[in-house]
Amino acid sequence: MASSEACEFRILGPLEVRLGGDTVAVGGPRPRTLLAALLLAGGAPVSRDRLVEDIWGPEPPASAEHAVQVYVSRLRESLGADAIVTGPGPVYGVACAPEQIDARRFEQLALAGRAMLASDPEQAAASLAEGLALWRGPVLADLAFDGQGRTEVARLDALRFAAAEDRMDAELALGRHRERVAELEALVAEDPLRERARGQLTLALYRSGRQAEALGVYRTGRRLLVDELGLEPGAELRALEQAILKQDPALDAPAPRGRRNLPAPATPLVGREQELEDVARLLRGDARLVTLTGPGGSGKTRLAVAIADSLGERFADGVHFVDLSALRDPRLVAGTIAATLSVADADALAQQLRERTLLLVLDNFEQVDEAAPLVSRLLAAAPGLRALITSRGRLELYGEHEYRVEPLAQPEAVALFGARARARRRDFDVTGANATAVGEVTRRVEGLPLAIELVAARVGEVDLAEMVDTLPVLDLATAGPRDAPERHRALRATIDWSHDLLEVDQQRLFARVGVFAGGFDDEAAQLVAGAAPEALDALIARSLLRGGEGRRTMLETIRERALERLEDSDEVTGVRRRHADYFMGFAETSEDALKGPDQQAWGQQVEREHDNLRAALEWTLDGNVAARTQGLRMAAALGWFWYTHGHGAEGVRWLERALGAVPEAPALLRGRATHVLGILLSQRADLREADECFRAGLELFREAGDEARQAGSLNSLAANARQRGDTAAARDLFEQAVALRRGMNDRKSLADPLSNLGVVAMDTGDFDEARDLLEESLRIDREYANEWGIALNLGNLGALAMERGDLAQARSLLRESLAGLRLLDDRWSLVQALERFAGLAAAESDATHAARLAGAADARRQELGEPLAPTDAAIVDRNLAGARAALSPEEFAEAWAAGAALSLDEALDEAGRS
């Protein structure tokens, strides 16, 4: 029995009730119609008479009222005794919040999107797209209604169309005319007499340089209106035609609005008006590289965020903040920037930036200053790129403009103290009796913003006079910017002052949580640092920790001091070991979870903990043999994450280092790590090195007696052979892998090599064998609920149907495969799906659509840094041959470029609708 409080009710498509991800059965057609009628009312009470009319129409049977009671009883059995409430009259209703009904969520999102159209089209488009994504088909497509239910269905359908048009208005306001032509064509085809959508399509085509087509769309619409309704187009549509004929500049696309990928400051910026103006003027002028320098705690990061936000409209591709505080290895900088910009392969970063106009904010660069040449390379490759760096010293690069961020002037320092103190005590006043003490305190910390915030956080807990007496007299060093110990003198003393006011247990906790890089959640804090949430809240109250319930973070400068105290304590080894043990377990749990139905959520979770995993790897690989062996285990477990989330280059470095650190590790462990290294090398098209790893792994697995992993090595060797076009070797190796799996009676793992054998059979034209192998593999994956394998096999069967000329079956299978892959967020396979949809479009003589999808797939492959294998490249070329022949080279290139401009999600949406 389900609780209606936890249920999700879906009526935007066939009726569906979901509980915890599972579908709840709700009886036959008439109980379902009754529930649907209640849901159409949005949870409001519905009279029994109206329910009778909705279910039976104007001539119900004599038993209808009694039948309603029976149906309500059945629904309560399915959904819970309190799910359907009865009121006087009688009236009935569903006991649920409006947001539990998808139609009500859609209406809320649609209304919010419409309200933001004029002020924030980016957010409007996102809200409307989120709402429209809730639709799975026509409202209650599996049920028929009479009475008011039919009216409500029609109202929702009309609202959907209006929301789709609102979204198109937002997209056109954002300059995305080329990307939305196909969707607008579908809208116009759905309701050819609707003038708003036709006007949007006309404008999008005109802005795309397709004036003749734009006028053709208008004239077709006019003819339909005259022929079917006897009406001329409305004034707005007629004015659009005249503006196109005049090539009115008012129709030109708006300048692209840049995205602000910036952290949201928790508090307003106090002071710094001159610095804001100075640096913004530099970046608006000729300066392409500006470095904000100054001691830790001087407010460089907060200032950089404010500057970037003020310049957001000047950069068509946005302003992007990259936090480098958790990094120590300069080689990781490129990958971190790439991840922020959604470029999957760090090696492709310069190429991907070449055509972009954006501002890159690189924060805390002093920790990875050996990566400075990377900044020069990116600036040289991308003329539209500008960089704003925060660092404790110059990068010493050609063309660099250094801007020193000095401590706050006394009036600003006092204002900041007052603002932060009032967060602790609302009536705090920096004038009057407090003025002298506040002035003295801010002078003692030399106007350093972070120090002021730390001290102000104690207002209400420590008397101002006591502050003046106990706060150390600090001397802010003026030595060169790379003099770390002296440069930190004032801030360290201020942190220590806050630290010394803690209870002894809190002081120990402060040191322990310094072990975490990039933040931590409460479970990790408990197991690694022995910290209860309330103890962490105490550190937050003293500004030594940030965050709320769940995840906590430390400013990097404060974390450095916490780490110093940890390293000086007798707890350091135990805390470091617990940290490594915790993230070792996390890594090994994620290895299997990243291959299951919750892959997307786990991928986000591992990304969030990536800095902690790096820190654990660093510590273990610098330790004794036992620790280095643990590091090797961790690296082997993280291989699949690195493979699927664009960290392949980093994974290769960690695995090579780990394998070199423990040559004496057990054969099975070395085999696992070597095999994973081979997979990452193969992903990067280094087939020779990958083959060496696979062969070495095979020998180690034989030494360890692990037949299952031997089969995996054979499977990988076979996949490489297929990549080289050696189908004979691939078939032989795949058959060896199948034989091993069958001999072990390992039915679950048999699916993968069987599927691969089916693909080889398809390569060689043996379509019957391919079908038998792929269907057997699919049966096994379904038997074991392997969603990833199911999606891949459906895609392969779709490709096979296309080879055999059964295009209807191909489309059905490819759509089903695509739906599964999108849930799993397997980017490599999603790009392959785009290529298959491109081939299908070509086979159906839709050459322009084929070129668009192929262009989108090619662009995404470049981002991933995963080129097509020779055999697959030949298949793609063969499938596109008809499209190339049907279009002129210019037309094909235009469609290809239009597809390349689509995001992966946009291209997949387009493919799935075709």
GROMACS .gro file of N, CA and C in nm, residues 113-211:
model
  297
  113GLY      N    1   0.809   3.085  -1.592
  113GLY     CA    2   0.884   3.116  -1.713
  113GLY      C    3   0.828   3.236  -1.786
  114ARG      N    4   0.695   3.240  -1.798
  114ARG     CA    5   0.634   3.354  -1.868
  114ARG      C    6   0.663   3.484  -1.794
  115ALA      N    7   0.660   3.481  -1.661
  115ALA     CA    8   0.684   3.602  -1.583
  115ALA      C    9   0.827   3.654  -1.600
  116MET      N   10   0.921   3.564  -1.633
  116MET     CA   11   1.061   3.605  -1.646
  116MET      C   12   1.102   3.636  -1.790
  117LEU      N   13   1.010   3.625  -1.885
  117LEU     CA   14   1.047   3.641  -2.025
  117LEU      C   15   1.118   3.773  -2.053
  118ALA      N   16   1.063   3.881  -2.000
  118ALA     CA   17   1.120   4.012  -2.031
  118ALA      C   18   1.247   4.039  -1.953
  119SER      N   19   1.253   3.994  -1.828
  119SER     CA   20   1.365   4.031  -1.740
  119SER      C   21   1.482   3.934  -1.746
  120ASP      N   22   1.455   3.805  -1.763
  120ASP     CA   23   1.562   3.706  -1.758
  120ASP      C   24   1.530   3.590  -1.851
  121PRO      N   25   1.551   3.608  -1.983
  121PRO     CA   26   1.514   3.500  -2.076
  121PRO      C   27   1.590   3.370  -2.052
  122GLU      N   28   1.711   3.376  -2.000
  122GLU     CA   29   1.787   3.254  -1.972
  122GLU      C   30   1.712   3.167  -1.872
  123GLN      N   31   1.672   3.230  -1.758
  123GLN     CA   32   1.597   3.155  -1.657
  123GLN      C   33   1.458   3.118  -1.707
  124ALA      N   34   1.398   3.206  -1.787
  124ALA     CA   35   1.267   3.175  -1.843
  124ALA      C   36   1.273   3.051  -1.930
  125ALA      N   37   1.375   3.045  -2.016
  125ALA     CA   38   1.390   2.928  -2.104
  125ALA      C   39   1.411   2.802  -2.022
  126ALA      N   40   1.491   2.812  -1.915
  126ALA     CA   41   1.518   2.694  -1.832
  126ALA      C   42   1.391   2.648  -1.761
  127SER      N   43   1.314   2.742  -1.706
  127SER     CA   44   1.192   2.706  -1.635
  127SER      C   45   1.090   2.643  -1.729
  128LEU      N   46   1.073   2.702  -1.847
  128LEU     CA   47   0.978   2.649  -1.944
  128LEU      C   48   1.021   2.513  -1.996
  129ALA      N   49   1.150   2.497  -2.021
  129ALA     CA   50   1.199   2.367  -2.069
  129ALA      C   51   1.178   2.260  -1.964
  130GLU      N   52   1.201   2.294  -1.836
  130GLU     CA   53   1.179   2.198  -1.728
  130GLU      C   54   1.032   2.156  -1.722
  131GLY      N   55   0.942   2.254  -1.739
  131GLY     CA   56   0.800   2.221  -1.737
  131GLY      C   57   0.758   2.136  -1.854
  132LEU      N   58   0.805   2.171  -1.973
  132LEU     CA   59   0.767   2.095  -2.093
  132LEU      C   60   0.823   1.954  -2.090
  133ALA      N   61   0.936   1.935  -2.021
  133ALA     CA   62   0.996   1.801  -2.013
  133ALA      C   63   0.909   1.704  -1.934
  134LEU      N   64   0.811   1.756  -1.858
  134LEU     CA   65   0.722   1.668  -1.782
  134LEU      C   66   0.621   1.598  -1.871
  135TRP      N   67   0.603   1.647  -1.994
  135TRP     CA   68   0.503   1.587  -2.084
  135TRP      C   69   0.558   1.460  -2.147
  136ARG      N   70   0.480   1.352  -2.135
  136ARG     CA   71   0.519   1.223  -2.193
  136ARG      C   72   0.429   1.186  -2.311
  137GLY      N   73   0.334   1.273  -2.344
  137GLY     CA   74   0.238   1.247  -2.450
  137GLY      C   75   0.113   1.328  -2.424
  138PRO      N   76   0.003   1.305  -2.500
  138PRO     CA   77  -0.122   1.377  -2.475
  138PRO      C   78  -0.173   1.351  -2.334
  139VAL      N   79  -0.245   1.449  -2.279
  139VAL     CA   80  -0.296   1.436  -2.142
  139VAL      C   81  -0.383   1.311  -2.130
  140LEU      N   82  -0.349   1.225  -2.033
  140LEU     CA   83  -0.427   1.104  -2.005
  140LEU      C   84  -0.460   1.029  -2.134
  141ALA      N   85  -0.353   1.002  -2.209
  141ALA     CA   86  -0.369   0.944  -2.343
  141ALA      C   87  -0.438   0.809  -2.340
  142ASP      N   88  -0.436   0.741  -2.227
  142ASP     CA   89  -0.494   0.607  -2.221
  142ASP      C   90  -0.639   0.607  -2.173
  143LEU      N   91  -0.696   0.726  -2.150
  143LEU     CA   92  -0.831   0.733  -2.096
  143LEU      C   93  -0.917   0.828  -2.180
  144ALA      N   94  -1.049   0.808  -2.177
  144ALA     CA   95  -1.143   0.896  -2.248
  144ALA      C   96  -1.231   0.965  -2.144
  145PHE      N   97  -1.265   1.093  -2.170
  145PHE     CA   98  -1.342   1.172  -2.074
  145PHE      C   99  -1.465   1.234  -2.138
  146ASP      N  100  -1.567   1.252  -2.056
  146ASP     CA  101  -1.680   1.335  -2.090
  146ASP      C  102  -1.682   1.450  -1.990
  147GLY      N  103  -1.777   1.540  -2.005
  147GLY     CA  104  -1.799   1.644  -1.906
  147GLY      C  105  -1.682   1.739  -1.890
  148GLN      N  106  -1.665   1.787  -1.764
  148GLN     CA  107  -1.564   1.888  -1.736
  148GLN      C  108  -1.422   1.834  -1.752
  149GLY      N  109  -1.404   1.704  -1.736
  149GLY     CA  110  -1.272   1.646  -1.754
  149GLY      C  111  -1.217   1.674  -1.893
  150ARG      N  112  -1.305   1.660  -1.995
  150ARG     CA  113  -1.262   1.686  -2.132
  150ARG      C  114  -1.219   1.832  -2.148
  151THR      N  115  -1.292   1.923  -2.083
  151THR     CA  116  -1.256   2.066  -2.090
  151THR      C  117  -1.120   2.092  -2.027
  152GLU      N  118  -1.092   2.026  -1.915
  152GLU     CA  119  -0.964   2.046  -1.847
  152GLU      C  120  -0.849   1.990  -1.930
  153VAL      N  121  -0.870   1.876  -1.996
  153VAL     CA  122  -0.768   1.819  -2.084
  153VAL      C  123  -0.735   1.917  -2.195
  154ALA      N  124  -0.839   1.976  -2.255
  154ALA     CA  125  -0.817   2.073  -2.363
  154ALA      C  126  -0.742   2.195  -2.311
  155ARG      N  127  -0.772   2.238  -2.188
  155ARG     CA  128  -0.704   2.355  -2.131
  155ARG      C  129  -0.554   2.327  -2.113
  156LEU      N  130  -0.521   2.209  -2.063
  156LEU     CA  131  -0.380   2.175  -2.043
  156LEU      C  132  -0.306   2.166  -2.176
  157ASP      N  133  -0.373   2.108  -2.277
  157ASP     CA  134  -0.310   2.100  -2.409
  157ASP      C  135  -0.279   2.240  -2.463
  158ALA      N  136  -0.375   2.332  -2.446
  158ALA     CA  137  -0.354   2.469  -2.494
  158ALA      C  138  -0.241   2.536  -2.417
  159LEU      N  139  -0.234   2.509  -2.287
  159LEU     CA  140  -0.128   2.568  -2.206
  159LEU      C  141   0.009   2.515  -2.246
  160ARG      N  142   0.014   2.386  -2.282
  160ARG     CA  143   0.142   2.329  -2.329
  160ARG      C  144   0.190   2.401  -2.453
  161PHE      N  145   0.099   2.423  -2.548
  161PHE     CA  146   0.140   2.489  -2.673
  161PHE      C  147   0.185   2.632  -2.643
  162ALA      N  148   0.114   2.700  -2.555
  162ALA     CA  149   0.153   2.837  -2.521
  162ALA      C  150   0.288   2.841  -2.452
  163ALA      N  151   0.313   2.742  -2.364
  163ALA     CA  152   0.443   2.736  -2.297
  163ALA      C  153   0.555   2.709  -2.396
  164ALA      N  154   0.527   2.623  -2.495
  164ALA     CA  155   0.628   2.597  -2.598
  164ALA      C  156   0.660   2.724  -2.676
  165GLU      N  157   0.557   2.805  -2.704
  165GLU     CA  158   0.580   2.931  -2.774
  165GLU      C  159   0.655   3.030  -2.684
  166ASP      N  160   0.619   3.033  -2.556
  166ASP     CA  161   0.694   3.120  -2.462
  166ASP      C  162   0.841   3.082  -2.460
  167ARG      N  163   0.868   2.950  -2.457
  167ARG     CA  164   1.007   2.906  -2.457
  167ARG      C  165   1.079   2.951  -2.584
  168MET      N  166   1.011   2.943  -2.698
  168MET     CA  167   1.073   2.988  -2.822
  168MET      C  168   1.101   3.137  -2.819
  169ASP      N  169   1.012   3.217  -2.758
  169ASP     CA  170   1.039   3.360  -2.742
  169ASP      C  171   1.167   3.381  -2.661
  170ALA      N  172   1.182   3.305  -2.552
  170ALA     CA  173   1.301   3.318  -2.468
  170ALA      C  174   1.427   3.278  -2.546
  171GLU      N  175   1.418   3.167  -2.621
  171GLU     CA  176   1.533   3.121  -2.697
  171GLU      C  177   1.572   3.222  -2.805
  172LEU      N  178   1.473   3.280  -2.872
  172LEU     CA  179   1.503   3.382  -2.974
  172LEU      C  180   1.564   3.506  -2.911
  173ALA      N  181   1.519   3.541  -2.790
  173ALA     CA  182   1.577   3.655  -2.720
  173ALA      C  183   1.722   3.630  -2.682
  174LEU      N  184   1.759   3.504  -2.671
  174LEU     CA  185   1.897   3.466  -2.636
  174LEU      C  186   1.983   3.445  -2.761
  175GLY      N  187   1.926   3.470  -2.879
  175GLY     CA  188   2.003   3.457  -3.002
  175GLY      C  189   2.022   3.315  -3.049
  176ARG      N  190   1.932   3.222  -3.008
  176ARG     CA  191   1.947   3.081  -3.044
  176ARG      C  192   1.853   3.045  -3.159
  177HIS      N  193   1.850   3.128  -3.262
  177HIS     CA  194   1.757   3.107  -3.372
  177HIS      C  195   1.792   2.984  -3.453
  178ARG      N  196   1.920   2.966  -3.485
  178ARG     CA  197   1.958   2.849  -3.565
  178ARG      C  198   1.925   2.718  -3.493
  179GLU      N  199   1.950   2.717  -3.364
  179GLU     CA  200   1.931   2.593  -3.288
  179GLU      C  201   1.784   2.554  -3.275
  180ARG      N  202   1.692   2.648  -3.293
  180ARG     CA  203   1.552   2.620  -3.264
  180ARG      C  204   1.464   2.607  -3.388
  181VAL      N  205   1.523   2.615  -3.508
  181VAL     CA  206   1.443   2.607  -3.630
  181VAL      C  207   1.366   2.475  -3.636
  182ALA      N  208   1.433   2.363  -3.608
  182ALA     CA  209   1.366   2.233  -3.619
  182ALA      C  210   1.248   2.223  -3.522
  183GLU      N  211   1.265   2.270  -3.399
  183GLU     CA  212   1.155   2.265  -3.303
  183GLU      C  213   1.039   2.354  -3.347
  184LEU      N  214   1.071   2.471  -3.401
  184LEU     CA  215   0.966   2.559  -3.449
  184LEU      C  216   0.892   2.499  -3.568
  185GLU      N  217   0.964   2.431  -3.655
  185GLU     CA  218   0.898   2.364  -3.767
  185GLU      C  219   0.799   2.259  -3.716
  186ALA      N  220   0.838   2.187  -3.610
  186ALA     CA  221   0.748   2.088  -3.552
  186ALA      C  222   0.626   2.155  -3.489
  187LEU      N  223   0.644   2.270  -3.422
  187LEU     CA  224   0.531   2.342  -3.363
  187LEU      C  225   0.433   2.387  -3.471
  188VAL      N  226   0.486   2.444  -3.578
  188VAL     CA  227   0.399   2.491  -3.685
  188VAL      C  228   0.325   2.375  -3.750
  189ALA      N  229   0.393   2.261  -3.767
  189ALA     CA  230   0.327   2.144  -3.826
  189ALA      C  231   0.215   2.094  -3.736
  190GLU      N  232   0.232   2.107  -3.604
  190GLU     CA  233   0.131   2.059  -3.510
  190GLU      C  234   0.003   2.144  -3.519
  191ASP      N  235   0.017   2.274  -3.537
  191ASP     CA  236  -0.100   2.362  -3.550
  191ASP      C  237  -0.069   2.468  -3.656
  192PRO      N  238  -0.091   2.437  -3.784
  192PRO     CA  239  -0.050   2.528  -3.891
  192PRO      C  240  -0.120   2.663  -3.889
  193LEU      N  241  -0.234   2.674  -3.821
  193LEU     CA  242  -0.308   2.801  -3.822
  193LEU      C  243  -0.268   2.892  -3.706
  194ARG      N  244  -0.176   2.847  -3.622
  194ARG     CA  245  -0.136   2.927  -3.505
  194ARG      C  246  -0.033   3.031  -3.549
  195GLU      N  247  -0.068   3.158  -3.539
  195GLU     CA  248   0.015   3.263  -3.598
  195GLU      C  249   0.142   3.290  -3.517
  196ARG      N  250   0.136   3.273  -3.385
  196ARG     CA  251   0.254   3.308  -3.304
  196ARG      C  252   0.372   3.217  -3.338
  197ALA      N  253   0.349   3.086  -3.341
  197ALA     CA  254   0.457   2.993  -3.374
  197ALA      C  255   0.506   3.016  -3.516
  198ARG      N  256   0.415   3.044  -3.608
  198ARG     CA  257   0.457   3.068  -3.746
  198ARG      C  258   0.544   3.195  -3.754
  199GLY      N  259   0.507   3.297  -3.678
  199GLY     CA  260   0.589   3.417  -3.676
  199GLY      C  261   0.727   3.390  -3.617
  200GLN      N  262   0.734   3.306  -3.511
  200GLN     CA  263   0.863   3.272  -3.452
  200GLN      C  264   0.951   3.196  -3.551
  201LEU      N  265   0.892   3.102  -3.624
  201LEU     CA  266   0.969   3.027  -3.724
  201LEU      C  267   1.016   3.120  -3.835
  202THR      N  268   0.930   3.209  -3.880
  202THR     CA  269   0.968   3.305  -3.985
  202THR      C  270   1.087   3.389  -3.940
  203LEU      N  271   1.082   3.438  -3.816
  203LEU     CA  272   1.191   3.521  -3.764
  203LEU      C  273   1.320   3.439  -3.750
  204ALA      N  274   1.308   3.316  -3.699
  204ALA     CA  275   1.427   3.233  -3.681
  204ALA      C  276   1.495   3.204  -3.814
  205LEU      N  277   1.417   3.174  -3.916
  205LEU     CA  278   1.474   3.149  -4.048
  205LEU      C  279   1.540   3.275  -4.104
  206TYR      N  280   1.476   3.389  -4.087
  206TYR     CA  281   1.533   3.514  -4.137
  206TYR      C  282   1.667   3.542  -4.069
  207ARG      N  283   1.671   3.525  -3.935
  207ARG     CA  284   1.796   3.550  -3.862
  207ARG      C  285   1.905   3.449  -3.898
  208SER      N  286   1.864   3.333  -3.949
  208SER     CA  287   1.961   3.230  -3.989
  208SER      C  288   2.010   3.252  -4.131
  209GLY      N  289   1.973   3.364  -4.193
  209GLY     CA  290   2.017   3.392  -4.330
  209GLY      C  291   1.934   3.320  -4.434
  210ARG      N  292   1.813   3.276  -4.399
  210ARG     CA  293   1.728   3.200  -4.491
  210ARG      C  294   1.602   3.281  -4.523
  211GLN      N  295   1.621   3.400  -4.584
  211GLN     CA  296   1.512   3.494  -4.605
  211GLN      C  297   1.403   3.436  -4.695
   0.00000   0.00000   0.00000
